[in-house]
Amino acid sequence: MIGLDRLSLNQATVRHLGLREAAALCARHDIPAIGLWRDRVAETGLAEAVSAVRAAGLHVSSLCRGGFFTRADPDGRRAARADNRAAIAEAAELGADTLVLVCGGLMPGQRDLGLARRMVADAIGELVPEAQRLGVRLGIEALHPMFCADRCVISSLGEAVDLALRFPADAVGVVVDTYHVWWDARLAGEIARAGGRIVSYQVCDWVLPLPADTLLGRGHLGDGVIDFGPVTAAVAAAGYDGYVEVEIFNASVWDAPADETAATVRERFAGVFG
Amino acid sequence: MIGLDRLSLNQATVRHLGLREAAALCARHDIPAIGLWRDRVAETGLAEAVSAVRAAGLHVSSLCRGGFFTRADPDGRRAARADNRAAIAEAAELGADTLVLVCGGLMPGQRDLGLARRMVADAIGELVPEAQRLGVRLGIEALHPMFCADRCVISSLGEAVDLALRFPADAVGVVVDTYHVWWDARLAGEIARAGGRIVSYQVCDWVLPLPADTLLGRGHLGDGVIDFGPVTAAVAAAGYDGYVEVEIFNASVWDAPADETAATVRERFAGVFG
C-alpha cells in the first residue's frame, strides 16, 4: 500500500499549464511532489521555479530530461554534454530526486545499435563526476522498444540496469516507468536486480488502441491494461520508498480541465495503490 | 552470405494476390519458396493449394498462422484448439517447415499477463502430440512488445525460447522476425540459446515514422533502420540453414504492382545477404 503522501504529479500530465500553475494545482489538490520539465523551468526562470515549488511546499521528484547522447559530430556531442551539465545543475538547484535521462535513438542514417549504446554509456560516464559533485542522481529510463530507433536505444529495464551498474550507485540509477516496461516477462527479476538503483517510479496506463502518435497512448491508472500490483510490489521489495509519479501523455487528458485531471489522478492513485 | 536459393516470399507481402497468383509470381521471379497464409489457403482449397505450390515448384517455408490461445471461456478454448489442430493438418499437407504461432494478447477485460502466458504454454503443450504425429514444428513467434496487449503476450525472443525449451525440439521451435526483435540488446545471446530451435527466419525493415496502424510499419530491406548483418550472423551461427522469408506489411508495398515488389524483394535480398 502506498499513501497519497507519496504521490507526485509530473507536469507533463497537465501540459498546458506553466510551472507556477502546475505547482499551484498540486498545492490545491494536496499533492506533495511534482515532476518538472526543463522547458517549463526555462520559461519560468530557474530561480523563480525554485521559489515557486518551495512556496507551494512541493518536493521535486524528478526533472525531465537529460540525454539525447547519440550524436556523431563533435559539435553535437559537445552541445549534448553542455546541455546535460546544465540539466544536472538545474536538478541540483531544484533539489530533484533524479535527472531523468532519455538516452537518444540511432544516429540519423546509421543502423549500428551497438555503437549508439556505447555512445550512451560513454556520455553517462563523462557526466558522473559532475553528478557526484552536485549530488544529483542520473536516472536511466528504458523507453518502450517502439521508440528504439528514434528516441532511446535503451529498450528494456534489464539493459538500463546493466548500464547503471557500470557506474557508482550515488550517481547513476534507473527509472521504472510502467508504460515502457509492463510487457517484459523478466520485469520482476530486473527490478529486484536494480535494487537500490531505482531512483524514480513513474506510472500511467497503456490504453488501446494505440493512437497515431504512439507517444500519446497513455491513460489514467485503470483506463488501460497494466496490472500495477505486481510491478509496484516488486519496486517496493527492491527497497524503493520514494515518490510515485503520475505522468500521462494523452491528448484528451491534456484537453481536460487541470483540476479535473488532478482530482482523477488522486482518486485513481488511491484506488490502485491504497 | 545467403544466396537467392534460400529466399522465400511470404504471401502477405503481395497481399492482394490469391495463392495461385502468388505462387506463379514466385515461379516467374525464380523465388524458390513461399510462406502461406491460412485464409488464402482456405479460399483456394487445401488440395488445390498443395497442387498449386507443387506445380510452381515451390517449397512452403511457413504457414501463418496458428495461435490466439488466450481465451477464457471453455467454448473459445475448444474452438482455438480445434482451429490449431486444423492448422497443423494443413501445415503437414503443405509440407510447411513450420506453423507460425501468434499466441494471443491479454484476454478482454483482463490484466493478468502471467495468466495469459500460462494459457499459451498450456495450449502449446496440448498441441504437441498432434504436431509430433503429423511431423509439424510449431514456431513460437515473439511479437514486438507494442503488440503485447492485443496480439501476442510473448514479447521477446528470450521469452519465446524459454517457452519452446519446455517442449520437445521436434515439435516446438521459435521464429526470429527482425521487425519484432531487432531492438533487443540481448538478441544475439538469445539466438545462440535458441540454437536448433530456430524454425523460421523472417525479415523486413523497421521504417520511420511508424504509421497509424503500427502493424504496417514495415519496409523493404534497406528502407529502414535494421542492421541485418549481426542478426543474420547470429542466426547462421546458431545453425539455421533454412529459408529466409521476406514478409512486409506495408500499404504502399501492397499498392505496388506485384512483379515490381517481387523484383525489389530479390534485389534487396541479394544486396543485404549476398
XYZ file of C-alpha atoms in Angstrom, chain B:
274
model
C 26.351 -14.869 -47.251
C 22.944 -16.245 -48.123
C 22.105 -16.927 -51.758
C 18.825 -16.334 -53.541
C 18.276 -20.102 -53.378
C 17.263 -19.513 -49.760
C 14.813 -16.692 -50.465
C 11.195 -17.183 -49.572
C 8.406 -14.705 -50.248
C 5.722 -14.524 -47.614
C 2.489 -14.033 -49.478
C 1.412 -11.250 -47.106
C 3.984 -9.119 -48.957
C 1.749 -9.298 -52.040
C -1.455 -9.300 -50.089
C -3.776 -8.559 -52.980
C -2.799 -11.742 -54.822
C -4.567 -15.045 -54.355
C -2.476 -18.128 -53.611
C -2.191 -19.267 -57.221
C -1.143 -15.799 -58.347
C 1.410 -15.536 -55.573
C 2.821 -18.966 -56.430
C 3.027 -18.015 -60.092
C 4.762 -14.766 -59.142
C 7.425 -16.683 -57.210
C 7.966 -19.059 -60.118
C 8.231 -16.141 -62.538
C 10.849 -14.439 -60.395
C 12.831 -17.557 -59.573
C 11.940 -17.394 -55.881
C 12.140 -20.980 -54.638
C 9.890 -20.853 -51.573
C 6.756 -19.213 -50.286
C 5.197 -18.501 -46.902
C 1.453 -19.067 -46.975
C -1.495 -17.691 -45.024
C -4.369 -19.862 -43.969
C -7.099 -17.546 -45.203
C -5.641 -17.723 -48.706
C -5.216 -21.490 -48.454
C -8.863 -21.821 -47.372
C -10.028 -19.598 -50.199
C -8.150 -21.752 -52.720
C -8.950 -25.078 -51.093
C -6.237 -27.114 -49.353
C -5.799 -29.762 -52.077
C -5.710 -27.105 -54.774
C -3.221 -25.060 -52.743
C -0.937 -28.098 -52.417
C -1.062 -28.749 -56.138
C -0.559 -25.051 -56.978
C 2.652 -24.754 -54.942
C 3.903 -28.119 -56.270
C 3.123 -27.143 -59.840
C 5.072 -23.931 -59.325
C 7.984 -25.952 -57.908
C 7.840 -24.126 -54.592
C 8.774 -25.167 -51.116
C 6.462 -23.907 -48.343
C 8.697 -22.278 -45.742
C 5.904 -21.442 -43.324
C 2.195 -21.427 -42.784
C 0.737 -18.408 -40.965
C -0.783 -18.848 -38.525
C -1.968 -20.756 -35.523
C -2.235 -19.409 -32.012
C -4.612 -16.912 -30.395
C -4.695 -19.181 -27.380
C -5.749 -16.692 -24.706
C -9.428 -17.448 -24.399
C -11.100 -17.622 -21.015
C -14.354 -19.335 -21.954
C -14.446 -23.117 -22.484
C -16.119 -22.729 -25.882
C -13.490 -20.255 -27.026
C -10.692 -22.529 -25.851
C -12.222 -25.527 -27.576
C -12.601 -23.530 -30.773
C -8.978 -22.370 -30.584
C -7.782 -25.928 -30.028
C -9.799 -27.236 -32.982
C -8.589 -24.438 -35.194
C -4.966 -25.064 -34.252
C -5.322 -28.792 -34.907
C -6.719 -27.943 -38.329
C -3.774 -25.592 -38.906
C -1.321 -28.369 -38.027
C -3.030 -30.693 -40.504
C -2.842 -28.020 -43.209
C 0.840 -27.374 -42.475
C 1.511 -31.115 -42.804
C -0.348 -31.344 -46.121
C 1.549 -28.353 -47.477
C 4.886 -29.700 -46.236
C 5.478 -26.373 -44.466
C 8.685 -26.048 -42.472
C 6.723 -24.573 -39.594
C 3.323 -23.470 -38.437
C 3.822 -19.950 -37.118
C 2.067 -19.267 -33.812
C 0.841 -15.789 -32.912
C -0.040 -16.623 -29.355
C -2.700 -14.032 -28.481
C -2.891 -10.969 -26.257
C -4.466 -10.356 -22.893
C -7.964 -11.666 -22.517
C -10.579 -8.931 -22.943
C -11.085 -7.104 -19.669
C -8.157 -8.887 -18.030
C -4.774 -7.547 -16.972
C -3.099 -10.736 -15.801
C -0.097 -11.198 -18.094
C 1.163 -14.206 -16.173
C -2.158 -15.967 -16.578
C -2.221 -15.231 -20.314
C 1.287 -16.618 -20.643
C 0.416 -19.773 -18.722
C -2.581 -20.272 -21.004
C -0.277 -20.021 -24.015
C 2.081 -22.598 -22.538
C -0.777 -24.957 -21.698
C -2.297 -24.624 -25.155
C 1.008 -25.335 -26.897
C 1.508 -28.353 -24.674
C -1.876 -29.691 -25.740
C -0.883 -29.382 -29.397
C 2.473 -31.107 -29.135
C 1.250 -34.699 -29.619
C -0.654 -33.722 -32.770
C 2.329 -31.776 -34.103
C 4.583 -34.783 -33.494
C 2.101 -37.198 -35.030
C 1.977 -35.163 -38.239
C 5.624 -34.107 -38.221
C 4.942 -30.369 -37.978
C 7.094 -27.982 -35.981
C 5.261 -25.211 -34.212
C 7.087 -21.882 -34.400
C 6.522 -19.536 -31.457
C 6.861 -16.013 -32.770
C 7.775 -13.252 -30.346
C 5.877 -10.174 -31.466
C 7.097 -6.660 -30.808
C 6.172 -5.500 -27.285
C 3.814 -2.890 -28.746
C 1.509 -5.805 -29.586
C 1.633 -7.382 -26.129
C -1.833 -6.283 -25.008
C -3.851 -7.133 -28.073
C -1.998 -9.661 -30.167
C 0.779 -11.631 -28.519
C 1.910 -11.792 -24.896
C 5.203 -13.368 -25.969
C 7.175 -10.154 -26.403
C 10.836 -11.056 -26.676
C 12.852 -13.809 -28.289
C 14.183 -14.854 -24.883
C 10.677 -15.454 -23.662
C 9.855 -17.467 -26.786
C 12.985 -19.566 -26.250
C 12.123 -20.150 -22.584
C 8.718 -21.365 -23.712
C 9.948 -23.542 -26.568
C 12.533 -25.250 -24.360
C 9.729 -26.671 -22.238
C 8.666 -28.901 -25.137
C 10.304 -31.483 -27.392
C 12.576 -29.949 -30.025
C 10.943 -31.865 -32.870
C 7.605 -30.221 -32.073
C 8.252 -26.666 -30.896
C 10.686 -24.012 -32.048
C 10.898 -20.254 -32.393
C 10.534 -17.789 -35.235
C 13.079 -14.982 -35.462
C 11.467 -11.970 -37.145
C 13.704 -8.928 -37.429
C 10.798 -6.477 -37.250
C 9.784 -7.779 -33.848
C 13.128 -8.358 -32.154
C 15.748 -6.056 -33.687
C 15.750 -3.631 -30.707
C 16.726 -6.259 -28.138
C 20.155 -5.745 -26.578
C 20.204 -9.421 -25.641
C 19.208 -10.659 -29.074
C 22.481 -12.298 -30.103
C 22.637 -14.280 -26.875
C 19.038 -15.393 -27.166
C 19.526 -16.502 -30.776
C 22.541 -18.557 -29.667
C 20.479 -20.068 -26.867
C 17.708 -20.898 -29.349
C 20.199 -22.909 -31.415
C 18.456 -25.675 -33.318
C 15.072 -24.410 -32.139
C 15.002 -21.730 -34.815
C 12.388 -22.891 -37.312
C 11.957 -19.729 -39.349
C 13.864 -16.536 -40.079
C 11.620 -13.742 -41.297
C 12.937 -10.391 -42.411
C 11.668 -6.929 -43.158
C 12.784 -3.462 -42.144
C 11.545 -1.050 -39.440
C 10.600 2.178 -41.148
C 10.124 5.593 -39.589
C 7.813 7.192 -38.815
C 5.565 4.404 -37.585
C 2.234 4.562 -39.455
C -1.044 4.991 -37.572
C -1.571 1.241 -37.875
C 1.674 0.027 -36.329
C 1.172 -3.400 -37.874
C 2.076 -1.818 -41.198
C 5.322 -0.078 -40.241
C 7.427 -2.498 -42.235
C 9.502 -1.885 -45.278
C 11.684 -3.460 -47.918
C 15.124 -4.446 -46.664
C 17.214 -1.296 -46.614
C 14.324 1.173 -46.355
C 14.565 1.337 -42.565
C 16.943 1.167 -39.632
C 17.576 -2.532 -39.061
C 21.150 -3.754 -39.302
C 20.542 -7.229 -40.747
C 24.183 -8.308 -40.657
C 24.593 -9.082 -36.947
C 21.164 -10.729 -36.647
C 21.772 -12.898 -39.694
C 25.249 -13.857 -38.493
C 23.810 -14.908 -35.143
C 21.040 -16.935 -36.799
C 23.599 -18.659 -39.037
C 25.943 -19.316 -36.107
C 23.025 -20.934 -34.278
C 22.877 -23.451 -37.126
C 19.857 -22.220 -39.039
C 20.205 -23.015 -42.724
C 16.590 -22.833 -43.867
C 14.767 -20.281 -45.963
C 14.856 -16.589 -45.216
C 11.365 -15.273 -45.637
C 10.597 -11.699 -46.648
C 7.331 -10.623 -45.045
C 6.316 -6.988 -45.435
C 3.091 -5.448 -44.168
C 3.057 -2.015 -45.759
C 0.205 -0.227 -47.504
C 2.375 1.263 -50.257
C 4.117 -2.067 -50.929
C 0.659 -3.612 -51.240
C -0.333 -0.908 -53.714
C 2.697 -1.548 -55.926
C 2.480 -3.983 -58.888
C 3.335 -7.447 -57.606
C 6.054 -8.017 -60.208
C 7.748 -4.814 -59.111
C 7.536 -5.935 -55.473
C 8.987 -9.356 -56.278
C 11.842 -7.780 -58.226
C 12.584 -5.390 -55.363
C 12.481 -8.224 -52.829
C 15.050 -10.195 -54.850
C 17.292 -7.214 -55.444
C 17.299 -6.082 -51.820
C 17.782 -9.640 -50.576
C 20.828 -10.060 -52.800
C 22.170 -6.713 -51.635
C 21.691 -7.347 -47.929
C 22.575 -11.053 -47.728
C 24.778 -11.612 -50.785
